[in-house]
PDB file of C-alpha atoms in Angstrom:
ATOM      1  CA  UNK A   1       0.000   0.000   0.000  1.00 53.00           C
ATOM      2  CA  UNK A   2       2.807   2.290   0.924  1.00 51.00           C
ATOM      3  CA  UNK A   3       4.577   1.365  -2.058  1.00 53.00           C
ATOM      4  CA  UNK A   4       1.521   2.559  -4.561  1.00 48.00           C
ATOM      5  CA  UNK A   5       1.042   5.552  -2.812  1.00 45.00           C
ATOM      6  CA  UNK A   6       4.761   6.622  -2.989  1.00 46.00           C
ATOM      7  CA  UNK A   7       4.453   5.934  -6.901  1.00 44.00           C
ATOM      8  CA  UNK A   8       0.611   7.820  -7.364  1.00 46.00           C
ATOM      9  CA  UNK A   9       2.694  10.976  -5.643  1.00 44.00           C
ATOM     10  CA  UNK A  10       5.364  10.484  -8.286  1.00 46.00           C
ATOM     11  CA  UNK A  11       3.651  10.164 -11.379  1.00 44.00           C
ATOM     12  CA  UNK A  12       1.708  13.824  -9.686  1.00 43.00           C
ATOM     13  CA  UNK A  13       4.273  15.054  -9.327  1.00 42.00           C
ATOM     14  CA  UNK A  14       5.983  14.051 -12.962  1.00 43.00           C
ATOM     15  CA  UNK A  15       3.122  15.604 -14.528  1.00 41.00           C
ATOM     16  CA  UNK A  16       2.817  18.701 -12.910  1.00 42.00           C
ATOM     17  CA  UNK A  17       6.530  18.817 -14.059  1.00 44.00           C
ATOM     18  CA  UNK A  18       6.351  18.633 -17.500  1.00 51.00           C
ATOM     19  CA  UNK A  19       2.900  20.005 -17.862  1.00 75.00           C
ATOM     20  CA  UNK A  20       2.682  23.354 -20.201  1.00 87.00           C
ATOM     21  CA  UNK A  21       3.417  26.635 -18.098  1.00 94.00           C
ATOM     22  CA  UNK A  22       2.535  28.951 -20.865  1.00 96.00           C
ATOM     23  CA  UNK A  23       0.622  29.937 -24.485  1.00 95.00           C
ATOM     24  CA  UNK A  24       0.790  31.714 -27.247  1.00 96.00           C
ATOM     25  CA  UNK A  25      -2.376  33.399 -27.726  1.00 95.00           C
ATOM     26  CA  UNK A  26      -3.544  35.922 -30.425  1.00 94.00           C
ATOM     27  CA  UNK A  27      -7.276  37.243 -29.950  1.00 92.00           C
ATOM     28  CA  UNK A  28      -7.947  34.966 -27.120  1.00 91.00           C
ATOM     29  CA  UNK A  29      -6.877  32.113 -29.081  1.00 93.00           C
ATOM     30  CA  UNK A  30      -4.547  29.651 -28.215  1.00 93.00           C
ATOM     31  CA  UNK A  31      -1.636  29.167 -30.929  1.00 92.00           C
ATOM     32  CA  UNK A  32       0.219  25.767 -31.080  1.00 90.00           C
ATOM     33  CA  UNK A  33       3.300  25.655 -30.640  1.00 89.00           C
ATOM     34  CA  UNK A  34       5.527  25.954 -33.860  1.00 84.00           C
ATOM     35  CA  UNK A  35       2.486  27.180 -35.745  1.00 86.00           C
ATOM     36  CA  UNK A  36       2.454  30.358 -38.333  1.00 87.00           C
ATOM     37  CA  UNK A  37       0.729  33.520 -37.355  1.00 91.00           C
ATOM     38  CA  UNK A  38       0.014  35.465 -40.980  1.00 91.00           C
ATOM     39  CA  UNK A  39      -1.417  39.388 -40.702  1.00 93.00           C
ATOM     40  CA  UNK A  40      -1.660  41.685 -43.731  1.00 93.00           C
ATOM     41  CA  UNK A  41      -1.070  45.180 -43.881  1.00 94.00           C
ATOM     42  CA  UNK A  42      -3.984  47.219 -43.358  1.00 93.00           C
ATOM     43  CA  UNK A  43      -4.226  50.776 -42.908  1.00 92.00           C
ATOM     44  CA  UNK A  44      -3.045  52.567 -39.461  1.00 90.00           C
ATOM     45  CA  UNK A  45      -4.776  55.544 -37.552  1.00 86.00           C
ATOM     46  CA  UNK A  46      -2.259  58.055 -39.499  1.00 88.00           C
ATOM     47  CA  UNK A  47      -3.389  56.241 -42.921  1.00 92.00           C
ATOM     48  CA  UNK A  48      -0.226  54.468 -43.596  1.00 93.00           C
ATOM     49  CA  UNK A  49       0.216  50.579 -43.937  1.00 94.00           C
ATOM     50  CA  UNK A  50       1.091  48.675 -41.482  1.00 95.00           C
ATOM     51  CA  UNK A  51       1.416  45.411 -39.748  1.00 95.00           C
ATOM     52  CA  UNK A  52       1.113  45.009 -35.933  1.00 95.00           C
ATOM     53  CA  UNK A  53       0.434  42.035 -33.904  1.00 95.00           C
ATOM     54  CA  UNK A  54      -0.861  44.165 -31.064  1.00 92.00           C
ATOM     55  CA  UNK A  55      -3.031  46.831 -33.024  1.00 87.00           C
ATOM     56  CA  UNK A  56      -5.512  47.334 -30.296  1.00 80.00           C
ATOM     57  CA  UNK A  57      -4.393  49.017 -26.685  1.00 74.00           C
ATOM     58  CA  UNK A  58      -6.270  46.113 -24.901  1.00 77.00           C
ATOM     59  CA  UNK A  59      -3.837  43.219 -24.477  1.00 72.00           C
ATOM     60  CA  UNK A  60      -6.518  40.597 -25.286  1.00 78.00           C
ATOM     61  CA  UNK A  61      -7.189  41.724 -28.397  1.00 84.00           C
ATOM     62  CA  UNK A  62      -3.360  40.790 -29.902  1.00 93.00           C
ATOM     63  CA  UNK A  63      -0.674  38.480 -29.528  1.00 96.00           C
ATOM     64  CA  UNK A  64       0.332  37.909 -25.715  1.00 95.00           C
ATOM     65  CA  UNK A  65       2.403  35.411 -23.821  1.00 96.00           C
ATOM     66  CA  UNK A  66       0.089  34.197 -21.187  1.00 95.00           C
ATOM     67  CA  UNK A  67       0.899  31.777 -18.131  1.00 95.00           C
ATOM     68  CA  UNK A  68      -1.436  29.028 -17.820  1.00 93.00           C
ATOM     69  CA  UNK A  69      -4.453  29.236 -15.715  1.00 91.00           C
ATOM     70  CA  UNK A  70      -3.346  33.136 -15.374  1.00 91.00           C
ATOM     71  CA  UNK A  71       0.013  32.015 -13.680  1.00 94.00           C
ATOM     72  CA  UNK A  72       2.395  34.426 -12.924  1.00 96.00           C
ATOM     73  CA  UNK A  73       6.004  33.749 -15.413  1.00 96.00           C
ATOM     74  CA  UNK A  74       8.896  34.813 -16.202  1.00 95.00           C
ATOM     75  CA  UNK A  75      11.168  33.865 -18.881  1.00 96.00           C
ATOM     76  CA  UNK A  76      13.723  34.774 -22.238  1.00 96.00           C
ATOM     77  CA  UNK A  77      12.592  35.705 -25.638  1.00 97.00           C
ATOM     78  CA  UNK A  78      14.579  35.729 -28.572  1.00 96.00           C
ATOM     79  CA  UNK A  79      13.069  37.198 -32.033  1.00 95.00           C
ATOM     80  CA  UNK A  80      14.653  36.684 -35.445  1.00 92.00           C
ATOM     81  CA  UNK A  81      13.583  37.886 -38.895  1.00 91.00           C
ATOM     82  CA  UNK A  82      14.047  35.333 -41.468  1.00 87.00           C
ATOM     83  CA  UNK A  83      13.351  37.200 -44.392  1.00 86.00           C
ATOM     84  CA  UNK A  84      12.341  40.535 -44.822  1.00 89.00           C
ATOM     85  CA  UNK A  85      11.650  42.258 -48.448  1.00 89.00           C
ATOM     86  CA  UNK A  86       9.148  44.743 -47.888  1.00 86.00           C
ATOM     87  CA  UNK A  87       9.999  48.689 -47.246  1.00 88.00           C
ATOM     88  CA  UNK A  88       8.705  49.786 -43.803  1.00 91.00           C
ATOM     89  CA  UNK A  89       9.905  53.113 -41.969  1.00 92.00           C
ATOM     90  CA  UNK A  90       9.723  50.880 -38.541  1.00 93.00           C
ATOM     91  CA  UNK A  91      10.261  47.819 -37.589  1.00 95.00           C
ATOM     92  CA  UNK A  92      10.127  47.258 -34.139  1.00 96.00           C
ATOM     93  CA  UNK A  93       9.809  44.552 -30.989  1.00 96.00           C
ATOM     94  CA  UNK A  94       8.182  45.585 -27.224  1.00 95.00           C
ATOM     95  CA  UNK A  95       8.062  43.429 -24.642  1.00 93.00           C
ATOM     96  CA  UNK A  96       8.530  43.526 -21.214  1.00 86.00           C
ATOM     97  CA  UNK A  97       8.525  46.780 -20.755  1.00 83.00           C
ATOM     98  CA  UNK A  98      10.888  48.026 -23.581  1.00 86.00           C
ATOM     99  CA  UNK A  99      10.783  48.453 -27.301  1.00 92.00           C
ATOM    100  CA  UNK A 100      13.971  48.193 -29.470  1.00 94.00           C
ATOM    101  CA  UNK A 101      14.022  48.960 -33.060  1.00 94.00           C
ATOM    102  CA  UNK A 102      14.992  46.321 -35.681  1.00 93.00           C
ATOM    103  CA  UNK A 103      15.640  48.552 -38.877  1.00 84.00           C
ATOM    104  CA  UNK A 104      19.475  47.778 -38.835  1.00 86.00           C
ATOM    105  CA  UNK A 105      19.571  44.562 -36.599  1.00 91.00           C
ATOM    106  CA  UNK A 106      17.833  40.758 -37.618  1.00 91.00           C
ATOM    107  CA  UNK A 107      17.829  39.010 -33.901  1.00 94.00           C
ATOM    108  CA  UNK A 108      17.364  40.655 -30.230  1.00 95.00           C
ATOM    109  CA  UNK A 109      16.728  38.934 -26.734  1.00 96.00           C
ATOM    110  CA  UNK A 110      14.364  40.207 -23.900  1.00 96.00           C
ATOM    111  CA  UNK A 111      13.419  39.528 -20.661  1.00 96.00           C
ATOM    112  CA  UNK A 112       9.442  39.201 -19.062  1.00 95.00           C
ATOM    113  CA  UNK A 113       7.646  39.208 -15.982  1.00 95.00           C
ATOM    114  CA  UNK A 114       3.292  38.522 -15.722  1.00 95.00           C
ATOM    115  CA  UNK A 115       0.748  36.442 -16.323  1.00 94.00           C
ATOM    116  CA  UNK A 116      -0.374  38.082 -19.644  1.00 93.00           C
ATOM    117  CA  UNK A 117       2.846  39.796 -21.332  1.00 94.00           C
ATOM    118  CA  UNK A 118       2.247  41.836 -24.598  1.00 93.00           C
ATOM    119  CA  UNK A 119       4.152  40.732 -27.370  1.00 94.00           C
ATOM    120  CA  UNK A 120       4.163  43.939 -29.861  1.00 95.00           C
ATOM    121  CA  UNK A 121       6.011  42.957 -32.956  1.00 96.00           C
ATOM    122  CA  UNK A 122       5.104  45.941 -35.685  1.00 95.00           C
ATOM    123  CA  UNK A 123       6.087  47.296 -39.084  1.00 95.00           C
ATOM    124  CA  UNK A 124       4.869  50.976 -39.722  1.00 94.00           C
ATOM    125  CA  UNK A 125       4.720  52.913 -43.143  1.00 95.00           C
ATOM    126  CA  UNK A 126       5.032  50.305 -44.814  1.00 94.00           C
ATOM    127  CA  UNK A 127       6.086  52.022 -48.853  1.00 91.00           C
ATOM    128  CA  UNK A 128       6.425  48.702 -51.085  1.00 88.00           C
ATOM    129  CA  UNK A 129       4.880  45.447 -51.706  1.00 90.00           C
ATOM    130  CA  UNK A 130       6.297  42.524 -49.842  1.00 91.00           C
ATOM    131  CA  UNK A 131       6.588  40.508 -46.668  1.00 90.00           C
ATOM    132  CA  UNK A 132       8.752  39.726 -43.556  1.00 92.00           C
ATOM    133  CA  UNK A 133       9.123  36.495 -41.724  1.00 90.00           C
ATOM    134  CA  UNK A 134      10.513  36.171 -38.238  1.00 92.00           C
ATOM    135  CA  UNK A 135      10.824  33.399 -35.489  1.00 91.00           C
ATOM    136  CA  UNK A 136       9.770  34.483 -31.935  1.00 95.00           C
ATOM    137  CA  UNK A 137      11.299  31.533 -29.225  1.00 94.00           C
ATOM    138  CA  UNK A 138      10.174  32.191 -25.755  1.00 96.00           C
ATOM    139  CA  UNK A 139      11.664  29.665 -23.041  1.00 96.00           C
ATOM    140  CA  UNK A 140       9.933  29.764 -19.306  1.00 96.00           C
ATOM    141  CA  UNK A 141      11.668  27.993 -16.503  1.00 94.00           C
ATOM    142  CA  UNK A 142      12.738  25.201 -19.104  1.00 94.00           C
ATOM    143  CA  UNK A 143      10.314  25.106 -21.008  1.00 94.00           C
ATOM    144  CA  UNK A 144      10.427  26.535 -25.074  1.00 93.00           C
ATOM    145  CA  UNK A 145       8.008  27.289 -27.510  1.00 93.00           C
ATOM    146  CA  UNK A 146       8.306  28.896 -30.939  1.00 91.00           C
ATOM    147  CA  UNK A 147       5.713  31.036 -33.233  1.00 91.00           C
ATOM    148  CA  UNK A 148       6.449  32.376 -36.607  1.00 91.00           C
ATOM    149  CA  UNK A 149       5.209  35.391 -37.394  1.00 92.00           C
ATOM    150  CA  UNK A 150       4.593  36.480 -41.191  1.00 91.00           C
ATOM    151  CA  UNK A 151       3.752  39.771 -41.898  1.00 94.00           C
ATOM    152  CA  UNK A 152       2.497  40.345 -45.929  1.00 92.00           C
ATOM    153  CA  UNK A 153       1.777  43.647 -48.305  1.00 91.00           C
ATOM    154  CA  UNK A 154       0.668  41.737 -51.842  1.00 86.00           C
ATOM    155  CA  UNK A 155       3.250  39.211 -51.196  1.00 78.00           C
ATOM    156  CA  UNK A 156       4.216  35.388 -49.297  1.00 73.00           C
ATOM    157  CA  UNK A 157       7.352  34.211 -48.624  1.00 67.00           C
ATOM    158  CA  UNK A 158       6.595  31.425 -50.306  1.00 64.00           C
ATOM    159  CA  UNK A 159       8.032  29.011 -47.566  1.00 65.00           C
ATOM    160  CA  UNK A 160       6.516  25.293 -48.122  1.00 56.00           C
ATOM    161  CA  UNK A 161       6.779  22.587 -45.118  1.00 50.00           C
ATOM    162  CA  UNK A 162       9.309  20.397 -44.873  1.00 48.00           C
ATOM    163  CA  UNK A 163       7.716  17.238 -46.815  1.00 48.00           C
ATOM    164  CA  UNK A 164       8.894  17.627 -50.883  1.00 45.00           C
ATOM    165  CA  UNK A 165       8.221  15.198 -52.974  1.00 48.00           C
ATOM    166  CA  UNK A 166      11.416  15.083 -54.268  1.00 52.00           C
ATOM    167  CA  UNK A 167      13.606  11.704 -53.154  1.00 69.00           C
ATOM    168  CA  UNK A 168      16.661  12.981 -53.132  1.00 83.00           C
ATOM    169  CA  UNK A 169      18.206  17.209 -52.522  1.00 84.00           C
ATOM    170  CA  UNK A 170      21.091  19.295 -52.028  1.00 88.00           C
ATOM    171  CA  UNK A 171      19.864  21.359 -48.548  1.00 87.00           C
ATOM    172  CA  UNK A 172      21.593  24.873 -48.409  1.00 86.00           C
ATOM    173  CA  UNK A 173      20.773  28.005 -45.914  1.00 82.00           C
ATOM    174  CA  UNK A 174      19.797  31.382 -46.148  1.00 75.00           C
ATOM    175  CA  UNK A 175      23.613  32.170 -47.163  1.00 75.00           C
ATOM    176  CA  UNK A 176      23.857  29.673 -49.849  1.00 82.00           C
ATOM    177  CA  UNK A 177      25.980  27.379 -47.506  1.00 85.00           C
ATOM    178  CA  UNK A 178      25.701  23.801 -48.792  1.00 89.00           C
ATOM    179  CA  UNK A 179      24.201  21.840 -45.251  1.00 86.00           C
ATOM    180  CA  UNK A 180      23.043  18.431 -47.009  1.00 87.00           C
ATOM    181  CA  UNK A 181      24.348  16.970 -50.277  1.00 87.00           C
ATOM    182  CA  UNK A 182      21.656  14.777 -52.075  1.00 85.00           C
ATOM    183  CA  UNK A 183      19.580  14.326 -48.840  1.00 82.00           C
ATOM    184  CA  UNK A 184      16.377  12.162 -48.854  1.00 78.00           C
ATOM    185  CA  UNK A 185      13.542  13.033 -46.832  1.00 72.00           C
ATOM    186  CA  UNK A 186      14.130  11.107 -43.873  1.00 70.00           C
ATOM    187  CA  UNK A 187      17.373  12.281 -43.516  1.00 74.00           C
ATOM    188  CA  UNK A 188      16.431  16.019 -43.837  1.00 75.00           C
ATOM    189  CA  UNK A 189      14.025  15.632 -41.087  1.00 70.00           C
ATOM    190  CA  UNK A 190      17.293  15.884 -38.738  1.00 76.00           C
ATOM    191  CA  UNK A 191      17.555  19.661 -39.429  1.00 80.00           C
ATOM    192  CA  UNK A 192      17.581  22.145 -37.173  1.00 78.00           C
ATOM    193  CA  UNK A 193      14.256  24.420 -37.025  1.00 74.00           C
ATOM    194  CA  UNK A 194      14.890  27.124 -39.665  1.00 78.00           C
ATOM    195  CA  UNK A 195      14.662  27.777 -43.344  1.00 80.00           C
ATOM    196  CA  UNK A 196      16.328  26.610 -45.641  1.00 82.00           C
ATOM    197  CA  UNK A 197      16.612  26.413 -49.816  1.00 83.00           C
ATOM    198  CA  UNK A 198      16.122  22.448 -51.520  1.00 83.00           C
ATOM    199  CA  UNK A 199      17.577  21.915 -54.882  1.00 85.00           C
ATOM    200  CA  UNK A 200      16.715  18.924 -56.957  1.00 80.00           C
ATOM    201  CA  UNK A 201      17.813  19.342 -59.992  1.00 77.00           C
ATOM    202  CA  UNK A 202      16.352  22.159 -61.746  1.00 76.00           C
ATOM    203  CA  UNK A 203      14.223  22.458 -59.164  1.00 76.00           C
ATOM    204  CA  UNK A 204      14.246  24.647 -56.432  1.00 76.00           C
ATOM    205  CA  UNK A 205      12.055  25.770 -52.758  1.00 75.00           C
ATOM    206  CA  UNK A 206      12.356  26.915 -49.234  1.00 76.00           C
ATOM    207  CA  UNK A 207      11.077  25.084 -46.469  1.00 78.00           C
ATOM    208  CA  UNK A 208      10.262  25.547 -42.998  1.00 74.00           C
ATOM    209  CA  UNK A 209      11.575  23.256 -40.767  1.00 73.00           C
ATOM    210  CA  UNK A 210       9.752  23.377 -37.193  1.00 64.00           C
TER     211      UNK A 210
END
C-alpha cells in the first residue's frame, strides 16, 4: 500500500513537471506551438500601412504570452527575422517593458515578468509590396516554444513545409551554404528548425523546418 502511494505521488508530481506553463495566444486564441501567425497590412490611424500584432491598446485583443491558468512567469525571448523584403519606416519589438528597433539589426533577446505579457512585434509605413518572416522563441523555466510570425503587403514568402516530394536534394541556408548533399527526406528531417533552400535538380524551394 505504501509502495503505490509513494508511486501515485510520483507520477503527480511528474506531470505537474512537465505540464505546459505557458501559451501563445492571439485574440484569445490559443496558438500551437511551432504554428504560423500570418497578418496583412492594413491601414493605421495616421493612414499608412502597417502590420502590428498588437493593433488594439487592450492586451486581449493581440498576440500575448500568457501563463497558464493566469500564472504568474517569467522567462527569455529571442526574435529573429528570417526574411524581410518589404519597405517599412519601422520595424520594431516591445516586450517587457521596452521596445527596441529592428531597422538595422535581424535578432534581439528580452526579458518578461506577468501572467499576460504583450508581445508587440510591428512594421509601420510600410512604402512597397512585400513581406517579412521572423521566429519568436520564448523559453519559461525550461520550457520553449516557438511562433512564426509572417507579416504580408501583396506578397508570401513562399516558404513550403518540410515534406517535398522530391527523393533525393542538395539542402543549403539562407547564405547559400551547402548543409546536405543529395539528402532524402528522412534524412532532412534531422535539421535544425529554420529555413532553408532544396535543390533537386532544376528544381528549387524553401522550407520551414519546425
Amino acid at each position: 500500500m505504501k509502495k503505490l502511494f509513494t508511486l501515485t505521488i510520483m507520477l503527480i508530481l511528474t506531470v505537474h513537471v512537465s505540464a505546459q506553463k505557458f501559451d501563445f495566444k492571439y485574440k484569445g486564441e490559443v496558438l500551437a506551438n511551432g504554428s504560423t501567425l500570418s497578418i496583412n497590412a492594413e491601414t493605421d490611424m495616421f493612414g499608412e500601412l502597417a502590420c502590428e500584432t498588437n493593433p488594439s491598446a487592450a492586451p486581449e485583443n493581440g498576440l500575448i504570452v500568457s501563463g497558464k491558468n493566469g500564472a504568474y512567469i517569467s522567462g527569455t525571448a529571442h526574435l529573429a527575422i528570417l526574411e524581410h523584403t518589404f519597405k517599412a519606416k519601422t520595424v520594431q519589438w516591445c516586450m517587457g517593458g521596452s521596445c527596441e528597433s529592428m531597422k538595422s539589426v535581424t535578432e534581439l533577446d528580452k526579458t518578461f515578468e506577468g501572467s499576460a505579457v504583450q508581445t508587440m512585434f510591428d512594421a509601420f509605413t510600410i512604402r512597397a509590396e512585400g513581406y517579412l518572416l521572423a521566429k519568436l522563441d520564448v523559453t519559461v523555466s525550461g520550457e520553449t516554444q516557438s511562433l512564426y510570425i509572417e507579416f504580408s503587403n501583396g506578397q508570401h514568402s513562399g516558404v513550403h513545409s518540410l515534406q517535398t516530394t522530391e527523393e533525393c536534394a542538395n539542402v543549403y541556408d539562407l547564405s547559400g551554404r551547402l548543409v546536405m548533399a543529395n539528402a532524402n527526406a528522412s534524412v532532412r528531417q534531422s535539421l535544425r528548425p529554420g529555413i532553408y533552400t532544396i535543390k533537386s535538380g532544376n528544381k528549387a524551394r524553401k522550407v520551414l523546418i519546425k
